[in-house]
């Protein structure tokens, strides 16, 4: 298995852009496939996860031409996908599997969705249950895991209250609702990322949005669009965190997505004392974006808990990795969901941070990482999880001595040029 040496660095400085947002890219691709006409999506995410969504759509008969970061998708029209005799392989991508399930539930043929070892361990019952209520028949291994066989059918709209705060589940129900008869209403207790709602409106669907409720009339037709994807904040955060680990750093990231349902992590960092400045705000297709500048600073640390952890679920790993570099340490609670991500992120973080000398206490729903701890180089194993690899890399930047990271290629799942950018921007 390949390994990468992680050298400690002195500073991270300069300006860069991060790849297009993964969540938004999935949604634009799926909606373009259901629209009428040819859509063009610029700055499409180079993430392996998004490549899986495109490959699945191609298997379902959608014509897609990609040149670098520009993707042209010829819409198949509402419920216009064709059956695939081969399994639809979502790879490592929960978003591909769950959102596609919503779309396939409304297509009157049988599809099989599968994924890699990690995705096969992740719960699917959460999408199966509402989609069956809408009229699809879905069988999954042990009722909860991939591979799942989806027998699509004409669906009817439902009123659905999300039992877990999950944008993937919300989106699966909304995509099925778009193709169903009648009205679908989704209610969430915590507002999760709303890219699906914004993208539906952009493709011409009418939907009513309340504080926590989305109401969508089914059988609406979508129109092809010319779109551009902002940079991925969840990727940018790893570089911002690097600036907080390395004194004397000063970094600007251009064109980063700043959708308010995604920026809770920036509020937490600012609250801990990170000096950040946002400039050049724009809104494209309903999505806010801008440049983020950050300077290094001592962080206070503190406790992150409560319902809003769902709004920074993907950024909790890097916040934990900052723990040793803070005054009071960082405690994360109410984040049990981390255990069913690409890996058991609580266990994998605890293990790797401890290998570097951090003091970590693990809880069923989170972890506490003590502050003011000098880390040392170690053998690190991200368990094949992209965000674990990048969180380890950030922690290792300020450690004494080199670390060796197993399977560094797994970062391609969301941020293929992460190590290149880090090498370009850091000084040793
Ligand atoms: C995503 C939603 C989140 C997030 C994932 C991407 C999305 O998952 O962790 O990386 O694009 O909708 P959940 O919906 O399971 O919380």
CSV table of C-alpha atoms and ligand atoms in Angstrom, one decimal:
chain,number,residue,atom,x,y,z
A,1,UNK,CA,0.0,0.0,0.0
A,2,UNK,CA,1.3,3.4,-1.0
A,3,UNK,CA,2.5,5.8,1.8
A,4,UNK,CA,3.2,9.5,1.8
A,5,UNK,CA,5.7,11.2,4.0
A,6,UNK,CA,4.1,14.2,5.7
A,7,UNK,CA,6.8,16.7,6.5
A,8,UNK,CA,6.2,19.4,9.2
A,9,UNK,CA,5.8,22.8,7.6
A,10,UNK,CA,6.7,26.4,8.8
A,11,UNK,CA,3.9,28.4,7.1
A,12,UNK,CA,1.1,28.1,4.6
A,13,UNK,CA,0.7,31.3,2.6
A,14,UNK,CA,-0.5,32.7,-0.7
A,15,UNK,CA,-3.7,32.4,-2.7
A,16,UNK,CA,-5.4,29.4,-4.3
A,17,UNK,CA,-8.7,28.0,-5.4
A,18,UNK,CA,-10.2,24.7,-4.3
A,19,UNK,CA,-12.1,22.3,-6.6
A,20,UNK,CA,-15.8,22.7,-7.3
A,21,UNK,CA,-18.2,21.8,-4.5
A,22,UNK,CA,-19.0,18.1,-4.4
A,23,UNK,CA,-22.5,18.3,-3.0
A,24,UNK,CA,-23.6,20.9,-5.6
A,25,UNK,CA,-21.9,19.0,-8.5
A,26,UNK,CA,-23.9,15.8,-7.7
A,27,UNK,CA,-27.2,17.8,-7.7
A,28,UNK,CA,-26.6,19.7,-10.8
A,29,UNK,CA,-25.7,16.5,-12.6
A,30,UNK,CA,-28.8,14.6,-11.4
A,31,UNK,CA,-31.2,17.5,-12.2
A,32,UNK,CA,-29.5,18.1,-15.6
A,33,UNK,CA,-30.2,14.4,-16.4
A,34,UNK,CA,-33.9,14.8,-15.6
A,35,UNK,CA,-34.2,18.2,-17.5
A,36,UNK,CA,-35.2,18.9,-21.0
A,37,UNK,CA,-32.3,20.1,-23.2
A,38,UNK,CA,-28.5,20.2,-22.7
A,39,UNK,CA,-27.1,21.6,-19.6
A,40,UNK,CA,-23.5,22.8,-19.2
A,41,UNK,CA,-21.9,22.7,-15.8
A,42,UNK,CA,-18.6,24.5,-15.3
A,43,UNK,CA,-16.1,24.0,-12.4
A,44,UNK,CA,-17.7,20.6,-11.9
A,45,UNK,CA,-16.0,18.8,-9.0
A,46,UNK,CA,-13.1,16.5,-9.9
A,47,UNK,CA,-13.9,14.3,-6.9
A,48,UNK,CA,-14.1,10.6,-7.5
A,49,UNK,CA,-17.6,10.7,-5.8
A,50,UNK,CA,-18.9,13.0,-8.5
A,51,UNK,CA,-17.3,10.9,-11.2
A,52,UNK,CA,-19.4,8.0,-9.8
A,53,UNK,CA,-22.6,10.0,-10.2
A,54,UNK,CA,-21.8,10.8,-13.8
A,55,UNK,CA,-20.9,7.2,-14.5
A,56,UNK,CA,-24.1,5.9,-13.0
A,57,UNK,CA,-26.1,8.4,-15.1
A,58,UNK,CA,-24.3,7.2,-18.2
A,59,UNK,CA,-25.2,3.6,-17.4
A,60,UNK,CA,-28.8,4.8,-17.2
A,61,UNK,CA,-28.6,6.1,-20.8
A,62,UNK,CA,-27.7,9.8,-20.2
A,63,UNK,CA,-25.4,11.4,-22.7
A,64,UNK,CA,-22.5,13.2,-20.9
A,65,UNK,CA,-19.5,14.8,-22.4
A,66,UNK,CA,-16.8,16.1,-20.1
A,67,UNK,CA,-13.8,18.2,-20.9
A,68,UNK,CA,-11.7,19.1,-17.9
A,69,UNK,CA,-14.0,20.7,-15.4
A,70,UNK,CA,-16.8,21.4,-17.9
A,71,UNK,CA,-19.6,18.8,-18.1
A,72,UNK,CA,-22.3,18.8,-20.8
A,73,UNK,CA,-25.3,16.7,-20.0
A,74,UNK,CA,-28.1,15.9,-22.4
A,75,UNK,CA,-31.3,15.7,-20.3
A,76,UNK,CA,-33.4,12.6,-20.6
A,77,UNK,CA,-36.5,14.4,-19.5
A,78,UNK,CA,-38.7,13.5,-16.5
A,79,UNK,CA,-38.6,9.8,-15.7
A,80,UNK,CA,-36.6,9.4,-19.0
A,81,UNK,CA,-33.7,7.2,-17.7
A,82,UNK,CA,-33.3,3.8,-19.3
A,83,UNK,CA,-32.7,0.6,-17.3
A,84,UNK,CA,-29.1,-0.5,-16.8
A,85,UNK,CA,-28.5,-4.2,-16.9
A,86,UNK,CA,-25.3,-3.7,-14.9
A,87,UNK,CA,-25.1,-2.6,-11.3
A,88,UNK,CA,-24.8,1.1,-10.6
A,89,UNK,CA,-21.6,1.4,-8.7
A,90,UNK,CA,-21.7,4.4,-6.3
A,91,UNK,CA,-18.1,3.6,-5.2
A,92,UNK,CA,-17.4,5.4,-1.9
A,93,UNK,CA,-20.2,8.0,-2.4
A,94,UNK,CA,-23.2,8.0,0.0
A,95,UNK,CA,-24.6,11.0,-1.9
A,96,UNK,CA,-24.6,9.1,-5.2
A,97,UNK,CA,-26.3,6.0,-3.7
A,98,UNK,CA,-28.9,7.9,-1.7
A,99,UNK,CA,-29.8,10.6,-4.2
A,100,UNK,CA,-29.9,8.2,-7.1
A,101,UNK,CA,-32.2,6.0,-5.1
A,102,UNK,CA,-34.7,8.8,-5.0
A,103,UNK,CA,-34.5,9.2,-8.8
A,104,UNK,CA,-34.7,5.5,-9.5
A,105,UNK,CA,-37.6,5.0,-7.2
A,106,UNK,CA,-39.8,6.9,-9.7
A,107,UNK,CA,-38.5,5.0,-12.8
A,108,UNK,CA,-40.6,1.9,-13.5
A,109,UNK,CA,-37.8,-0.6,-13.9
A,110,UNK,CA,-35.4,-2.5,-11.6
A,111,UNK,CA,-32.0,-1.1,-10.7
A,112,UNK,CA,-29.3,-2.4,-8.4
A,113,UNK,CA,-27.2,0.1,-6.6
A,114,UNK,CA,-23.9,-1.0,-5.0
A,115,UNK,CA,-20.8,0.6,-3.5
A,116,UNK,CA,-17.4,-0.2,-2.1
A,117,UNK,CA,-16.6,-1.9,1.2
A,118,UNK,CA,-17.1,1.4,3.1
A,119,UNK,CA,-20.4,2.3,1.5
A,120,UNK,CA,-21.7,-1.2,2.0
A,121,UNK,CA,-21.5,-0.6,5.7
A,122,UNK,CA,-23.4,2.7,5.7
A,123,UNK,CA,-27.2,2.8,6.5
A,124,UNK,CA,-29.6,3.0,3.6
A,125,UNK,CA,-32.8,2.2,5.6
A,126,UNK,CA,-33.1,6.0,6.0
A,127,UNK,CA,-33.9,6.4,2.3
A,128,UNK,CA,-35.6,3.1,1.7
A,129,UNK,CA,-38.3,3.9,4.3
A,130,UNK,CA,-39.7,7.1,2.8
A,131,UNK,CA,-39.2,5.9,-0.8
A,132,UNK,CA,-41.3,2.8,0.0
A,133,UNK,CA,-43.9,5.0,1.5
A,134,UNK,CA,-44.1,6.8,-1.8
A,135,UNK,CA,-44.7,3.5,-3.7
A,136,UNK,CA,-41.3,2.0,-4.7
A,137,UNK,CA,-40.2,-1.5,-3.7
A,138,UNK,CA,-36.7,-1.7,-2.4
A,139,UNK,CA,-34.8,-4.7,-1.1
A,140,UNK,CA,-31.4,-4.2,0.6
A,141,UNK,CA,-29.0,-6.5,2.4
A,142,UNK,CA,-30.3,-7.0,5.9
A,143,UNK,CA,-32.9,-4.4,5.0
A,144,UNK,CA,-30.4,-1.6,5.5
A,145,UNK,CA,-27.2,-2.1,3.4
A,146,UNK,CA,-26.0,-2.1,-0.2
A,147,UNK,CA,-26.4,-3.7,-2.6
A,148,UNK,CA,-30.0,-2.5,-2.9
A,149,UNK,CA,-32.5,-3.5,-5.6
A,150,UNK,CA,-34.9,-0.7,-6.4
A,151,UNK,CA,-38.1,-1.6,-8.2
A,152,UNK,CA,-39.3,1.8,-9.3
A,153,UNK,CA,-43.0,2.6,-9.8
A,154,UNK,CA,-45.3,5.6,-10.3
A,155,UNK,CA,-44.9,7.4,-6.9
A,156,UNK,CA,-47.2,9.5,-4.9
A,157,UNK,CA,-46.1,12.5,-2.8
A,158,UNK,CA,-45.8,12.2,1.0
A,159,UNK,CA,-45.5,14.4,4.1
A,160,UNK,CA,-42.2,13.4,5.6
A,161,UNK,CA,-40.5,14.5,8.8
A,162,UNK,CA,-36.8,13.6,8.7
A,163,UNK,CA,-35.9,11.4,11.6
A,164,UNK,CA,-32.2,12.1,11.1
A,165,UNK,CA,-30.9,15.5,10.0
A,166,UNK,CA,-29.6,14.5,6.6
A,167,UNK,CA,-29.5,16.4,3.4
A,168,UNK,CA,-29.0,13.2,1.5
A,169,UNK,CA,-32.3,11.8,2.8
A,170,UNK,CA,-34.1,15.1,2.3
A,171,UNK,CA,-32.8,15.3,-1.3
A,172,UNK,CA,-33.7,11.7,-2.1
A,173,UNK,CA,-37.3,12.4,-1.0
A,174,UNK,CA,-37.4,15.7,-2.9
A,175,UNK,CA,-36.1,14.1,-6.1
A,176,UNK,CA,-38.6,11.3,-5.8
A,177,UNK,CA,-41.3,13.9,-5.1
A,178,UNK,CA,-40.4,15.9,-8.2
A,179,UNK,CA,-41.3,12.8,-10.3
A,180,UNK,CA,-44.3,11.8,-8.2
A,181,UNK,CA,-48.0,12.5,-8.4
A,182,UNK,CA,-49.2,15.1,-5.9
A,183,UNK,CA,-47.4,17.2,-3.3
A,184,UNK,CA,-44.4,16.1,-1.3
A,185,UNK,CA,-43.6,18.0,2.0
A,186,UNK,CA,-40.4,17.5,3.9
A,187,UNK,CA,-39.9,18.8,7.4
A,188,UNK,CA,-36.5,19.0,9.1
A,189,UNK,CA,-35.7,19.7,12.7
A,190,UNK,CA,-32.3,21.2,11.9
A,191,UNK,CA,-31.9,22.9,8.6
A,192,UNK,CA,-29.4,20.9,6.6
A,193,UNK,CA,-27.6,22.0,3.4
A,194,UNK,CA,-30.2,23.3,0.9
A,195,UNK,CA,-28.4,22.8,-2.4
A,196,UNK,CA,-31.2,20.6,-3.7
A,197,UNK,CA,-33.8,23.2,-3.0
A,198,UNK,CA,-31.7,25.9,-4.7
A,199,UNK,CA,-30.9,23.7,-7.7
A,200,UNK,CA,-34.5,22.7,-8.2
A,201,UNK,CA,-35.5,26.3,-8.3
A,202,UNK,CA,-32.6,27.0,-10.7
A,203,UNK,CA,-33.8,24.3,-13.1
A,204,UNK,CA,-37.2,25.9,-13.1
A,205,UNK,CA,-39.2,23.9,-10.5
A,206,UNK,CA,-41.5,25.8,-8.2
A,207,UNK,CA,-41.2,24.9,-4.5
A,208,UNK,CA,-42.4,26.6,-1.3
A,209,UNK,CA,-39.9,26.9,1.5
A,210,UNK,CA,-40.7,27.7,5.1
A,211,UNK,CA,-38.3,27.9,8.0
A,212,UNK,CA,-38.0,24.1,8.2
A,213,UNK,CA,-40.4,22.8,5.6
A,214,UNK,CA,-40.2,22.3,1.8
A,215,UNK,CA,-43.3,21.8,-0.3
A,216,UNK,CA,-42.9,20.5,-3.8
A,217,UNK,CA,-45.6,19.8,-6.4
A,218,UNK,CA,-44.7,16.6,-8.4
A,219,UNK,CA,-44.5,16.1,-12.1
A,220,UNK,CA,-42.9,19.5,-12.8
A,221,UNK,CA,-40.7,19.7,-15.8
A,222,UNK,CA,-37.1,21.0,-15.6
A,223,UNK,CA,-35.3,23.1,-18.1
A,224,UNK,CA,-31.6,22.7,-19.0
A,225,UNK,CA,-29.3,25.3,-17.6
A,226,UNK,CA,-25.8,26.8,-17.9
A,227,UNK,CA,-24.3,26.5,-14.4
A,228,UNK,CA,-21.1,27.2,-12.6
A,229,UNK,CA,-20.1,25.4,-9.3
A,230,UNK,CA,-18.4,27.4,-6.5
A,231,UNK,CA,-15.4,26.0,-4.7
A,232,UNK,CA,-16.0,23.4,-2.0
A,233,UNK,CA,-16.0,24.9,1.5
A,234,UNK,CA,-15.6,21.4,3.0
A,235,UNK,CA,-12.3,21.1,1.1
A,236,UNK,CA,-11.2,24.7,1.8
A,237,UNK,CA,-11.5,24.1,5.5
A,238,UNK,CA,-8.5,21.8,5.5
A,239,UNK,CA,-6.3,24.5,4.1
A,240,UNK,CA,-7.8,27.1,6.4
A,241,UNK,CA,-7.0,24.8,9.4
A,242,UNK,CA,-3.4,24.4,8.1
A,243,UNK,CA,-3.1,28.2,8.5
A,244,UNK,CA,-4.3,28.0,12.0
A,245,UNK,CA,-1.7,25.3,12.9
A,246,UNK,CA,1.3,27.1,11.4
A,247,UNK,CA,2.2,30.5,13.0
A,248,UNK,CA,3.0,33.3,10.5
A,249,UNK,CA,0.6,31.9,7.8
A,250,UNK,CA,-1.6,34.1,5.7
A,251,UNK,CA,-3.8,32.4,3.1
A,252,UNK,CA,-6.6,33.5,0.7
A,253,UNK,CA,-8.9,31.0,-1.0
A,254,UNK,CA,-10.9,32.3,-4.0
A,255,UNK,CA,-14.5,31.6,-5.0
A,256,UNK,CA,-15.4,29.4,-2.1
A,257,UNK,CA,-19.1,28.4,-1.6
A,258,UNK,CA,-20.5,30.2,1.4
A,259,UNK,CA,-24.1,28.9,1.4
A,260,UNK,CA,-25.3,29.7,4.9
A,261,UNK,CA,-26.3,26.1,5.6
A,262,UNK,CA,-22.7,25.2,5.2
A,263,UNK,CA,-20.8,27.9,7.0
A,264,UNK,CA,-21.4,26.9,10.7
A,265,UNK,CA,-17.7,25.7,10.7
A,266,UNK,CA,-16.5,29.3,9.9
A,267,UNK,CA,-18.6,30.6,12.8
A,268,UNK,CA,-17.0,28.1,15.2
A,269,UNK,CA,-13.5,28.9,14.0
A,270,UNK,CA,-14.2,32.7,14.3
A,271,UNK,CA,-15.7,32.1,17.8
A,272,UNK,CA,-12.4,30.3,18.8
A,273,UNK,CA,-10.4,33.4,17.6
A,274,UNK,CA,-9.5,32.6,14.0
A,275,UNK,CA,-9.0,35.9,12.1
A,276,UNK,CA,-10.9,35.5,8.9
A,277,UNK,CA,-12.1,38.0,6.3
A,278,UNK,CA,-14.7,37.3,3.6
A,279,UNK,CA,-14.7,39.5,0.4
A,280,UNK,CA,-15.8,39.5,-3.2
A,281,UNK,CA,-19.3,38.0,-2.4
A,282,UNK,CA,-21.3,36.8,-5.4
A,283,UNK,CA,-24.5,34.9,-5.8
A,284,UNK,CA,-24.8,32.4,-8.7
A,285,UNK,CA,-27.8,30.2,-9.2
A,286,UNK,CA,-28.8,31.0,-5.6
A,287,UNK,CA,-25.5,29.9,-4.1
A,288,UNK,CA,-23.4,32.4,-2.2
A,289,UNK,CA,-19.6,32.4,-2.8
A,290,UNK,CA,-16.7,34.6,-1.9
A,291,UNK,CA,-13.0,34.8,-1.1
A,292,UNK,CA,-11.9,33.7,2.4
A,293,UNK,CA,-8.7,35.1,3.9
A,294,UNK,CA,-7.2,33.8,7.1
A,295,UNK,CA,-4.2,34.6,9.3
A,296,UNK,CA,-2.7,32.2,11.8
A,297,UNK,CA,-3.7,32.8,15.4
A,298,UNK,CA,-3.9,31.0,18.7
A,299,UNK,CA,-7.2,29.3,19.1
A,300,UNK,CA,-9.1,29.1,22.3
A,301,UNK,CA,-10.9,25.8,21.6
A,302,UNK,CA,-14.1,24.8,23.3
A,303,UNK,CA,-17.1,22.5,23.1
A,304,UNK,CA,-19.1,21.9,19.9
A,305,UNK,CA,-22.4,20.3,20.7
A,306,UNK,CA,-26.1,20.6,19.9
A,307,UNK,CA,-28.3,20.3,16.9
A,308,UNK,CA,-26.1,22.5,14.7
A,309,UNK,CA,-23.3,19.9,14.6
A,310,UNK,CA,-25.3,18.5,11.7
A,311,UNK,CA,-24.5,21.6,9.8
A,312,UNK,CA,-20.7,21.0,10.0
A,313,UNK,CA,-20.7,17.2,10.0
A,314,UNK,CA,-18.0,17.0,7.3
A,315,UNK,CA,-15.8,19.6,9.0
A,316,UNK,CA,-15.8,18.0,12.5
A,317,UNK,CA,-12.8,15.8,11.7
A,318,UNK,CA,-10.5,18.8,11.0
A,319,UNK,CA,-11.8,20.7,14.0
A,320,UNK,CA,-10.8,17.7,16.1
A,321,UNK,CA,-7.4,17.7,14.5
A,322,UNK,CA,-7.0,21.3,15.6
A,323,UNK,CA,-7.6,20.3,19.2
A,324,UNK,CA,-3.9,19.8,20.2
A,325,UNK,CA,-3.1,23.3,18.9
A,326,UNK,CA,-5.8,25.1,21.0
A,327,UNK,CA,-5.6,26.5,24.5
A,328,UNK,CA,-8.5,24.5,26.1
A,329,UNK,CA,-8.8,21.6,23.6
A,330,UNK,CA,-11.8,20.7,21.5
A,331,UNK,CA,-14.7,18.6,22.6
A,332,UNK,CA,-17.3,17.4,20.0
A,333,UNK,CA,-20.6,15.9,21.2
A,334,UNK,CA,-24.0,15.0,19.7
A,335,UNK,CA,-22.1,13.7,16.6
A,336,UNK,CA,-22.9,10.0,16.7
A,337,UNK,CA,-23.5,10.3,13.0
A,338,UNK,CA,-19.7,10.5,12.5
A,339,UNK,CA,-19.6,6.8,13.2
A,340,UNK,CA,-21.5,5.9,10.0
A,341,UNK,CA,-19.6,8.1,7.6
A,342,UNK,CA,-16.9,6.8,5.2
A,343,UNK,CA,-15.3,5.3,8.3
A,344,UNK,CA,-16.1,5.4,12.0
A,345,UNK,CA,-14.6,8.8,12.2
A,346,UNK,CA,-14.7,9.1,15.9
A,347,UNK,CA,-12.6,5.9,16.3
A,348,UNK,CA,-10.2,6.6,13.4
A,349,UNK,CA,-9.6,10.2,14.6
A,350,UNK,CA,-9.0,9.1,18.2
A,351,UNK,CA,-6.5,6.4,17.0
A,352,UNK,CA,-4.5,8.6,14.7
A,353,UNK,CA,-4.4,11.6,17.0
A,354,UNK,CA,-3.2,9.4,19.9
A,355,UNK,CA,-0.5,7.9,17.6
A,356,UNK,CA,0.8,11.5,17.3
A,357,UNK,CA,0.8,12.0,21.1
A,358,UNK,CA,-2.5,13.7,21.5
A,359,UNK,CA,-4.6,13.1,24.6
A,360,UNK,CA,-8.0,12.0,23.4
A,361,UNK,CA,-11.1,10.8,25.2
A,362,UNK,CA,-13.7,9.0,23.0
A,363,UNK,CA,-17.4,9.1,23.7
A,364,UNK,CA,-20.2,7.3,21.9
A,365,UNK,CA,-21.3,10.6,20.3
A,366,UNK,CA,-17.9,12.4,19.9
A,367,UNK,CA,-14.5,12.9,21.3
A,368,UNK,CA,-12.4,15.3,23.4
A,369,UNK,CA,-8.9,16.3,22.3
A,370,UNK,CA,-6.8,18.1,24.9
A,371,UNK,CA,-5.2,21.4,24.0
A,372,UNK,CA,-1.6,22.6,24.3
A,373,UNK,CA,-0.1,19.3,23.2
A,374,UNK,CA,3.1,19.0,21.1
A,375,UNK,CA,2.4,16.3,18.5
A,376,UNK,CA,5.1,14.0,17.1
A,377,UNK,CA,5.4,12.3,13.8
A,378,UNK,CA,3.8,8.8,13.5
A,379,UNK,CA,2.5,6.1,11.2
A,380,UNK,CA,-1.0,7.2,10.3
A,381,UNK,CA,-3.9,5.1,8.9
A,382,UNK,CA,-6.9,7.0,7.6
A,383,UNK,CA,-8.9,3.7,7.1
A,384,UNK,CA,-9.4,4.7,3.4
A,385,UNK,CA,-11.4,7.7,4.4
A,386,UNK,CA,-10.5,11.0,2.5
A,387,UNK,CA,-11.4,13.3,5.3
A,388,UNK,CA,-9.4,11.3,7.8
A,389,UNK,CA,-6.4,11.5,5.6
A,390,UNK,CA,-6.7,15.3,5.2
A,391,UNK,CA,-7.3,15.8,9.0
A,392,UNK,CA,-4.2,13.7,9.7
A,393,UNK,CA,-2.2,15.7,7.2
A,394,UNK,CA,-3.3,19.0,8.9
A,395,UNK,CA,-2.4,17.7,12.4
A,396,UNK,CA,1.0,16.4,11.1
A,397,UNK,CA,2.0,19.9,9.7
A,398,UNK,CA,2.7,21.2,13.1
A,399,UNK,CA,4.2,18.0,14.6
A,400,UNK,CA,7.8,17.4,15.5
A,401,UNK,CA,9.2,15.0,12.9
A,402,UNK,CA,7.7,13.4,9.8
A,403,UNK,CA,4.7,11.2,9.7
A,404,UNK,CA,3.9,8.4,7.2
A,405,UNK,CA,0.3,8.4,5.9
A,406,UNK,CA,-1.1,5.1,4.5
A,407,UNK,CA,-3.2,5.2,1.4
A,408,UNK,CA,-2.9,8.9,0.7
A,409,UNK,CA,-4.7,8.4,-2.7
A,410,UNK,CA,-8.0,8.2,-0.9
A,411,UNK,CA,-8.2,12.0,-0.8
A,412,UNK,CA,-9.3,11.8,-4.5
A,413,UNK,CA,-12.8,10.9,-3.2
A,414,UNK,CA,-13.3,14.7,-2.6
A,415,UNK,CA,-10.1,16.7,-3.1
A,416,UNK,CA,-7.7,15.0,-5.7
A,417,UNK,CA,-5.1,17.8,-5.7
A,418,UNK,CA,-5.0,18.3,-1.9
A,419,UNK,CA,-1.4,17.3,-1.4
A,420,UNK,CA,-0.2,19.2,-4.5
A,421,UNK,CA,-1.9,22.4,-3.2
A,422,UNK,CA,-0.5,21.8,0.2
A,423,UNK,CA,3.0,21.4,-1.2
A,424,UNK,CA,2.6,24.5,-3.3
A,425,UNK,CA,1.4,26.7,-0.5
A,426,UNK,CA,3.6,25.5,2.5
A,427,UNK,CA,7.2,26.4,3.3
A,428,UNK,CA,9.3,24.0,5.2
B,1,LIG,C1,-24.1,15.5,1.9
B,1,LIG,C2,-24.8,15.4,3.1
B,1,LIG,C3,-24.1,15.0,4.3
B,1,LIG,C4,-22.6,15.0,4.2
B,1,LIG,C5,-22.1,14.4,2.9
B,1,LIG,C6,-22.7,15.2,1.7
B,1,LIG,C7,-24.9,15.9,0.7
B,1,LIG,O1,-24.5,13.7,4.6
B,1,LIG,O2,-22.0,14.4,5.3
B,1,LIG,O3,-20.7,14.5,2.8
B,1,LIG,O4,-24.3,16.2,-0.4
B,1,LIG,O5,-26.1,15.9,0.8
B,1,LIG,P1,-25.8,13.3,5.4
B,1,LIG,O6,-27.0,13.8,4.6
B,1,LIG,O7,-25.9,11.9,5.5
B,1,LIG,O8,-25.7,14.0,6.7
